[in-house]
Tab-separated table of C-alpha atoms in Angstrom:
chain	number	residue	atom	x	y	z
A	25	UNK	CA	14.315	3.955	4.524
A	26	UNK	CA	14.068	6.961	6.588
A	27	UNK	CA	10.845	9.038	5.083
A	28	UNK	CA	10.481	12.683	5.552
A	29	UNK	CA	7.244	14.296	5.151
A	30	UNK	CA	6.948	17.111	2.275
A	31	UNK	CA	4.736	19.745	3.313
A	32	UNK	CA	2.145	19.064	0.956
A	33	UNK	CA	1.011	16.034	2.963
A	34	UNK	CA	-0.808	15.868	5.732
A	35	UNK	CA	-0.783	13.199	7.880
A	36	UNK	CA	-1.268	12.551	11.759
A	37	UNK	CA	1.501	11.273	13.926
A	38	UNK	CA	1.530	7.880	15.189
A	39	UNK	CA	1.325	7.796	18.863
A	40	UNK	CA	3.010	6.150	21.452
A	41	UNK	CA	3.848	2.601	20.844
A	42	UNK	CA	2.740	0.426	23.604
A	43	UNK	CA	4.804	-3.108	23.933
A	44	UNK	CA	2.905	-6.296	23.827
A	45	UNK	CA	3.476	-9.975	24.146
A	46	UNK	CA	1.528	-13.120	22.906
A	47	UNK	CA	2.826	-16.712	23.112
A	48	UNK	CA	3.151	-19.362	21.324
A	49	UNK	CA	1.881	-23.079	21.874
A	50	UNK	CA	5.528	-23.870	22.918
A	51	UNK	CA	5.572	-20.842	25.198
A	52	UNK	CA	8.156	-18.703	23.329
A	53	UNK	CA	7.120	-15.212	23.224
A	54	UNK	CA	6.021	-13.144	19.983
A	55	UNK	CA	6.724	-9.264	20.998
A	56	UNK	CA	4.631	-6.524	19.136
A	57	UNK	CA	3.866	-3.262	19.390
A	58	UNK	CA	0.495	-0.997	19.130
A	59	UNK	CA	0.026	2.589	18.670
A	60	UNK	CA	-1.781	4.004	21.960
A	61	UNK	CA	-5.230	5.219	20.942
A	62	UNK	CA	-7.433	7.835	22.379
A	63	UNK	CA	-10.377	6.041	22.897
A	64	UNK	CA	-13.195	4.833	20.246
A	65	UNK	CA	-12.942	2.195	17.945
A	66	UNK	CA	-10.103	2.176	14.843
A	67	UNK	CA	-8.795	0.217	11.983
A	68	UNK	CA	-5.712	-1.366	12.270
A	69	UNK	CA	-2.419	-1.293	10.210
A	70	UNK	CA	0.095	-4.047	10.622
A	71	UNK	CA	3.439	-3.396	8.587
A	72	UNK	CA	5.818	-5.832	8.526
A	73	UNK	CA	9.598	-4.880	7.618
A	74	UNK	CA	12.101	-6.651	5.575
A	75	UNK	CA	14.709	-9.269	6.925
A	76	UNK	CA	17.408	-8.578	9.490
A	77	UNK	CA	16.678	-8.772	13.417
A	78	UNK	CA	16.117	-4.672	14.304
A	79	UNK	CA	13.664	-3.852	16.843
A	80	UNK	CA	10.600	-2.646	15.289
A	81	UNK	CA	10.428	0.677	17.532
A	82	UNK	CA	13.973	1.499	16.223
A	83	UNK	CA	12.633	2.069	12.581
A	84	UNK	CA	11.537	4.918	12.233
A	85	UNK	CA	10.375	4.160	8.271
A	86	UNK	CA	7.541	2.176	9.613
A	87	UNK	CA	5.693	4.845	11.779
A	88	UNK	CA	6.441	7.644	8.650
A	89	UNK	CA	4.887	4.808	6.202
A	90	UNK	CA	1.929	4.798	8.608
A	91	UNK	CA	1.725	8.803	8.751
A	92	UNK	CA	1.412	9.177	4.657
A	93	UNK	CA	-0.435	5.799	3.800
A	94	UNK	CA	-3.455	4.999	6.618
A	95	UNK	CA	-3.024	8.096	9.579
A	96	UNK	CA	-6.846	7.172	10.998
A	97	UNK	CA	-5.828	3.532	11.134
A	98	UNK	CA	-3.877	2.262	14.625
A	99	UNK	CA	-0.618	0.785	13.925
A	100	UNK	CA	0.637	-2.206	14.700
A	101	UNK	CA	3.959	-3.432	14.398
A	102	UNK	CA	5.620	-7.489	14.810
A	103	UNK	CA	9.234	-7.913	15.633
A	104	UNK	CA	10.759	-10.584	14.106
A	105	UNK	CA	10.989	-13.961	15.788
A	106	UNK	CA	13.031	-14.317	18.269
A	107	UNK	CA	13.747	-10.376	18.701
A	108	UNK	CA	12.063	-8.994	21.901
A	109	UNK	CA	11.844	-5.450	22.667
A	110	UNK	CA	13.758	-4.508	25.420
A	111	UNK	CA	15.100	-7.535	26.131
A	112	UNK	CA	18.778	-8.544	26.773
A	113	UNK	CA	19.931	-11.160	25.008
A	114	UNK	CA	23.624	-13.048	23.332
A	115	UNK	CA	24.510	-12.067	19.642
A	116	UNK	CA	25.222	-14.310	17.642
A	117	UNK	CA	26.431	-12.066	14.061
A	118	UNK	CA	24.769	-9.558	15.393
A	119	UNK	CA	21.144	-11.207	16.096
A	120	UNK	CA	19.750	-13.007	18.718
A	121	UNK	CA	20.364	-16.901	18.813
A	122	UNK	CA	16.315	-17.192	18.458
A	123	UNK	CA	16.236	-15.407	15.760
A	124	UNK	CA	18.366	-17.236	13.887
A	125	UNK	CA	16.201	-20.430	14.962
A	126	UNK	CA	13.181	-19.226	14.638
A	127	UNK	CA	12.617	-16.980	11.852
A	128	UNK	CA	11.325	-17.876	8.466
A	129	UNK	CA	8.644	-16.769	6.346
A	130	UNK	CA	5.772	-19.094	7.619
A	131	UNK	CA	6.806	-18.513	11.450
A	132	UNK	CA	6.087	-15.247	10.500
A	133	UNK	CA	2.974	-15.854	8.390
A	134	UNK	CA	1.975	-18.109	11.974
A	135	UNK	CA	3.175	-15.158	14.835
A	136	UNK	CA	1.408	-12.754	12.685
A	137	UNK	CA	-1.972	-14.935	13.166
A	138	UNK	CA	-1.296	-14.959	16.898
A	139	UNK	CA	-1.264	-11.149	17.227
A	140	UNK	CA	-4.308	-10.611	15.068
A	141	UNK	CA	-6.099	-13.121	17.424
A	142	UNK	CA	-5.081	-11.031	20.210
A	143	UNK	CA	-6.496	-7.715	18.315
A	144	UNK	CA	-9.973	-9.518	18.275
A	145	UNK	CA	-9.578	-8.887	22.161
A	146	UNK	CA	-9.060	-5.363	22.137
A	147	UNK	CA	-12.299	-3.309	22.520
A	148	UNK	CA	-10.306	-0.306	20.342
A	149	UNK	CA	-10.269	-2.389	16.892
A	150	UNK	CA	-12.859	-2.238	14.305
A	151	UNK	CA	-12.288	-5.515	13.408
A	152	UNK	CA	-11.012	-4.399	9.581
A	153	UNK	CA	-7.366	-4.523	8.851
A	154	UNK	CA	-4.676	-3.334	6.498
A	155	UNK	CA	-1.519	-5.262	5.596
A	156	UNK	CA	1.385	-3.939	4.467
A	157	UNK	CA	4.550	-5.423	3.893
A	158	UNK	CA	8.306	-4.395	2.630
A	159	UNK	CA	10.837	-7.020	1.145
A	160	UNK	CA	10.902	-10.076	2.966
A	161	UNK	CA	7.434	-8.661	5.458
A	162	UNK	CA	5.789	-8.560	1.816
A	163	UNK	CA	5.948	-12.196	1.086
A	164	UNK	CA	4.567	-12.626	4.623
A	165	UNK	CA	2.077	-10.526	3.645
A	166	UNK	CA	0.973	-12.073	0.430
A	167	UNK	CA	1.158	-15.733	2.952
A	168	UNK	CA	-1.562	-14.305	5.721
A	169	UNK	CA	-3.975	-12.126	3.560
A	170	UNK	CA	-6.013	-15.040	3.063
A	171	UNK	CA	-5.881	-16.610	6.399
A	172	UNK	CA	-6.945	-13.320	7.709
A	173	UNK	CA	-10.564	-12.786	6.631
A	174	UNK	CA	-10.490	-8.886	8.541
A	175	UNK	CA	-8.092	-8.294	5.469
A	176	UNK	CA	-9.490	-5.069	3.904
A	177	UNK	CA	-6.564	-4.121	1.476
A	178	UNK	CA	-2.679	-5.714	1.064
A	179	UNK	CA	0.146	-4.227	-0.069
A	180	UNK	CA	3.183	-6.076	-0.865
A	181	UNK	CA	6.224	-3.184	-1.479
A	182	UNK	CA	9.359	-4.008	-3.041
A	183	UNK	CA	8.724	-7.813	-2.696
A	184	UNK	CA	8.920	-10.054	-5.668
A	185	UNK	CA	5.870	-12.233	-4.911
A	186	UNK	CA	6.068	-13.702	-8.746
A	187	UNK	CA	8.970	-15.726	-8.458
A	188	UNK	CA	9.873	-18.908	-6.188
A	189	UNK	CA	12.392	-17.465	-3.731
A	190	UNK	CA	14.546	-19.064	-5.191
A	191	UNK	CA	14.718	-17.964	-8.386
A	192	UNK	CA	14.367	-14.361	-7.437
A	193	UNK	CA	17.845	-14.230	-5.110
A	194	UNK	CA	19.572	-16.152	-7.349
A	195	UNK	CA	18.687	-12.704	-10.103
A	196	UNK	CA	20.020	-10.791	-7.279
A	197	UNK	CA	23.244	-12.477	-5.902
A	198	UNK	CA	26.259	-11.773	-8.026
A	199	UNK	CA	27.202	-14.406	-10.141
A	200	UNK	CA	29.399	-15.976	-8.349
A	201	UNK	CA	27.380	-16.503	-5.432
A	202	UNK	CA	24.435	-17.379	-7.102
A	203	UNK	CA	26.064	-20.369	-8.871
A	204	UNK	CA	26.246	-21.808	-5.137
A	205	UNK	CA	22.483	-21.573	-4.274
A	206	UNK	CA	21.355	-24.973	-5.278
A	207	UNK	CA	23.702	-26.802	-3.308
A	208	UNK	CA	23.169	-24.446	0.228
A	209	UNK	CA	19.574	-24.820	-0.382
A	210	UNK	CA	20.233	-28.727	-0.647
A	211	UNK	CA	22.165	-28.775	2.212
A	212	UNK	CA	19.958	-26.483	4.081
A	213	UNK	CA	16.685	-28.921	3.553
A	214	UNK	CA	19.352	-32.032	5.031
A	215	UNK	CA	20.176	-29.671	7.701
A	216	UNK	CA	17.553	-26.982	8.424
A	217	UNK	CA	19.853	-25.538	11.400
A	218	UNK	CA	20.238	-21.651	12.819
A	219	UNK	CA	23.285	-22.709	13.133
A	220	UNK	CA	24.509	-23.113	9.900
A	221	UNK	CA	24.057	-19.523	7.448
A	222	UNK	CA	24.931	-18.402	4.381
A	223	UNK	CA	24.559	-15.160	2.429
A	224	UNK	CA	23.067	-13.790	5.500
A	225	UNK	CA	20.149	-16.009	5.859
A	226	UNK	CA	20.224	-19.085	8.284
A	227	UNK	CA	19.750	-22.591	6.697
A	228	UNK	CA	16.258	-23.076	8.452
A	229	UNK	CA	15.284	-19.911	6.425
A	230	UNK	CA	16.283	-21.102	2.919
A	231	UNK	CA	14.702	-24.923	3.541
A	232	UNK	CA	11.085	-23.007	4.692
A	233	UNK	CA	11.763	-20.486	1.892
A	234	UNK	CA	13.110	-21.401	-1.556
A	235	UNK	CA	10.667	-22.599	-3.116
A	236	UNK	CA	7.717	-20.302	-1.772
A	237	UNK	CA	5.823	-18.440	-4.413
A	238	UNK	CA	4.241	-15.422	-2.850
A	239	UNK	CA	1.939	-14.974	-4.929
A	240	UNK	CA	0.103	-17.734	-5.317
A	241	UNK	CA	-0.677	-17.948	-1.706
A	242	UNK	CA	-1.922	-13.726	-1.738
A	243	UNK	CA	-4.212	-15.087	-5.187
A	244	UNK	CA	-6.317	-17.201	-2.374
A	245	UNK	CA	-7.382	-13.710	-0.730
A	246	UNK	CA	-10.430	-11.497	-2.166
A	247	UNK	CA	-8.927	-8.446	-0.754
A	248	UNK	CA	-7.831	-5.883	-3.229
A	249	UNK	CA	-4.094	-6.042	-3.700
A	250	UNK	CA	-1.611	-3.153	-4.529
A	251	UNK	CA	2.134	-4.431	-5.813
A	252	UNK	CA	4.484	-1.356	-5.415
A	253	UNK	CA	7.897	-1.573	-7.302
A	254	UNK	CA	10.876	0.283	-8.512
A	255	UNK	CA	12.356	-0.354	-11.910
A	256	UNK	CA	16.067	0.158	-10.535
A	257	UNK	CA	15.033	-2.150	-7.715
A	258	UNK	CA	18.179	-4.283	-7.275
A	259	UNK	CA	17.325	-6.237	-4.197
A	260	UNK	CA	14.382	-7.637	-5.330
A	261	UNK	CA	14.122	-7.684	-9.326
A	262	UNK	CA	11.358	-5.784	-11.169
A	263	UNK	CA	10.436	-8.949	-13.283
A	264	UNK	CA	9.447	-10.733	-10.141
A	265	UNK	CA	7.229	-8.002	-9.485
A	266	UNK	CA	5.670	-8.227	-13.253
A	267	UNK	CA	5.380	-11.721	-12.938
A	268	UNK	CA	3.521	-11.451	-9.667
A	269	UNK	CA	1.063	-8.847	-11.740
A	270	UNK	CA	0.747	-11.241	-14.285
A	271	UNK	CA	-0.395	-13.862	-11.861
A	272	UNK	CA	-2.791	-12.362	-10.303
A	273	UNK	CA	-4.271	-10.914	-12.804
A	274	UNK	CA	-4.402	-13.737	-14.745
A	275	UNK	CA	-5.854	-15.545	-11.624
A	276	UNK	CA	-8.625	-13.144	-11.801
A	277	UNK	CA	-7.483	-11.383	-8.629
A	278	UNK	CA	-8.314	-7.174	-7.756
A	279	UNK	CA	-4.867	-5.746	-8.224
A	280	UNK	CA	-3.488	-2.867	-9.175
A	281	UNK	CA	0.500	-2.644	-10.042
A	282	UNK	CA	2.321	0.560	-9.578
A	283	UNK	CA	6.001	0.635	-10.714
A	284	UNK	CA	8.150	3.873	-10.871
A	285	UNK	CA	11.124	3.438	-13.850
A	286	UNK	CA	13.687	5.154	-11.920
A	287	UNK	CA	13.152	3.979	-8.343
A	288	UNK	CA	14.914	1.148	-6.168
A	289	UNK	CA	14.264	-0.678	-3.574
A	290	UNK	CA	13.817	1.918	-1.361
A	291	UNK	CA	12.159	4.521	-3.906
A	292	UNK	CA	15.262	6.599	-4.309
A	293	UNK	CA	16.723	7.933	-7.689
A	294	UNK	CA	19.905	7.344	-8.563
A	295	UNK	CA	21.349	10.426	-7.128
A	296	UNK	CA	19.622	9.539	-3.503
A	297	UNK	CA	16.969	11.503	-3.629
A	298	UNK	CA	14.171	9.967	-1.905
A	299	UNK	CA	10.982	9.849	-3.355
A	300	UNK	CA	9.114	7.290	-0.834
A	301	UNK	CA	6.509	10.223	0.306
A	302	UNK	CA	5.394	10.258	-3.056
A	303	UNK	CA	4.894	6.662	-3.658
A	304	UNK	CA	3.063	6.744	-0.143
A	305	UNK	CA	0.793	9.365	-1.675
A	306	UNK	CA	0.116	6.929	-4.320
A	307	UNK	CA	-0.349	4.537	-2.175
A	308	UNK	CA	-2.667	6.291	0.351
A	309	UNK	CA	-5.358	7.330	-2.978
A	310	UNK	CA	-5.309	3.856	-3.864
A	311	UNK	CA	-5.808	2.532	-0.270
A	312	UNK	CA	-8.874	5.178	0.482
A	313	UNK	CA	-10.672	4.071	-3.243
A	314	UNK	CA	-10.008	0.381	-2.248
A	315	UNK	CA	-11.402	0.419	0.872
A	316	UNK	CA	-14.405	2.782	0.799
């Protein structure tokens, strides 16, 4: 999702990203990044991407999302587990052998905790925070908005938090595939293993995952919510996105659901024309109403 900025908006470059390391209670290492400040005290933005093992400071999406949605707020970006920046490490299909053993949702939802702890250190934060959260970050998102009471606004972005996990991959696997995703999940809650993967997820990912329902964990938080979705949205199906509406409104939650008919999961038309500054522009109103 590479963003570029239409003239019409303007926004403040993120600064330098400065790496940083917290640890966990068994020593392993959670690697983040924050944007270097010029002094005085800030908001912060965490965004958390989607699945896969990239190094955070090699997507460029996340700093343009941060230019067009919050440009006062600092940002702060979490690698996955087991991905460390600058380290050298094996591949194992094309990810580090921690990551495959260590990441899941709630590892996430837990090494996200662990950095925002560490923020409470730094004289530069406010102590107010923004979370925002694309595909796979969005469910761990909607899982630490509650546990984090600095939570000012969330915003879960092509993420299905209406629907088990379950049941929303299995709308987006073809056929075929799908028919096969009670039986890995079975055999991936006998065997939670990195070792063992299928459709690109490792087994210790589907037994901590399948049947997590986003949204009922983001209903526990009283910050006001924003749902962004596209219509086209193959990856991630719009009627998990309705359904995660529905809940939360029904739950009595402040949300606010914007959906864009010809968009996917990226916010591009059909043709490939990107229209992800405009959704940000959406975004951003809603964000400074939200939060004032």
């Amino acid at each position: 999702m590479l963003l570029a900025l239409r003239p019409a908006v303007s926004a403040a470059e993120v600064g330098p990203l400065e790496r940083s390391v917290v640890h966990r209670a068994d020593g392993s290492p959670v690697s983040f990044l924050v944007e270097a400040g010029a002094g005085g005290t800030q908001d912060a933005l965490i965004i958390l991407q989607g699945t896969g093992c990239r190094e955070v400071s090699d997507n460029p999406s996340a700093a343009r999302v941060a230019e067009l949605l919050a440009p006062d707020h600092r940002l702060v970006l979490i690698n996955q587990p087991g991905v460390i920046a600058g380290a050298e490490v094996n591949l194992v299909d094309g990810c580090p052998t921690d990551y495959w053993e260590r990441s899941t949702l709630h590892q996430r939802t837990l090494d996200m905790l662990l950095v925002v702890a560490e923020l409470r250190r730094r004289d530069w934060w406010s102590g107010e925070l923004v979370l925002f959260g694309g595909s796979e970050g969005g469910a761990v998102v909607a899982l630490a908005a509650a546990l984090l009471p600095e939570t000012q606004a969330a915003i879960v972005f092509s993420s299905g938090a209406g629907m088990t996990v379950r049941e929303l991959i299995r709308r987006a696997l073809p056929p075929p595939v799908a028919a096969d995703l009670d039986a890995q999940i079975a055999a991936a809650r006998d065997h939670p293993s990195g070792g063992t993967r299928w459709a690109g997820l490792s087994y210790k990912w589907w037994a901590d995952a399948a049947d997590v329902m986003p949204a009922r964990a983001l209903a526990l938080s009283s910050a006001p919510i924003l749902l962004i979705h596209g219509a086209q949205d193959t990856s991630s199906p719009v009627e998990a996105a309705r359904a995660g509406r529905d809940y939360l409104t029904t739950a009595g939650k402040d949300v606010v659901y914007f959906e864009y008919p010809a968009l996917d999961h990226f916010m591009r038309e059909a043709g490939g024309e990107d229209r992800l500054p405009e959704v940000m522009e959406d975004a951003r109103r809603w964000l400074a109403g939200a939060t004032r």
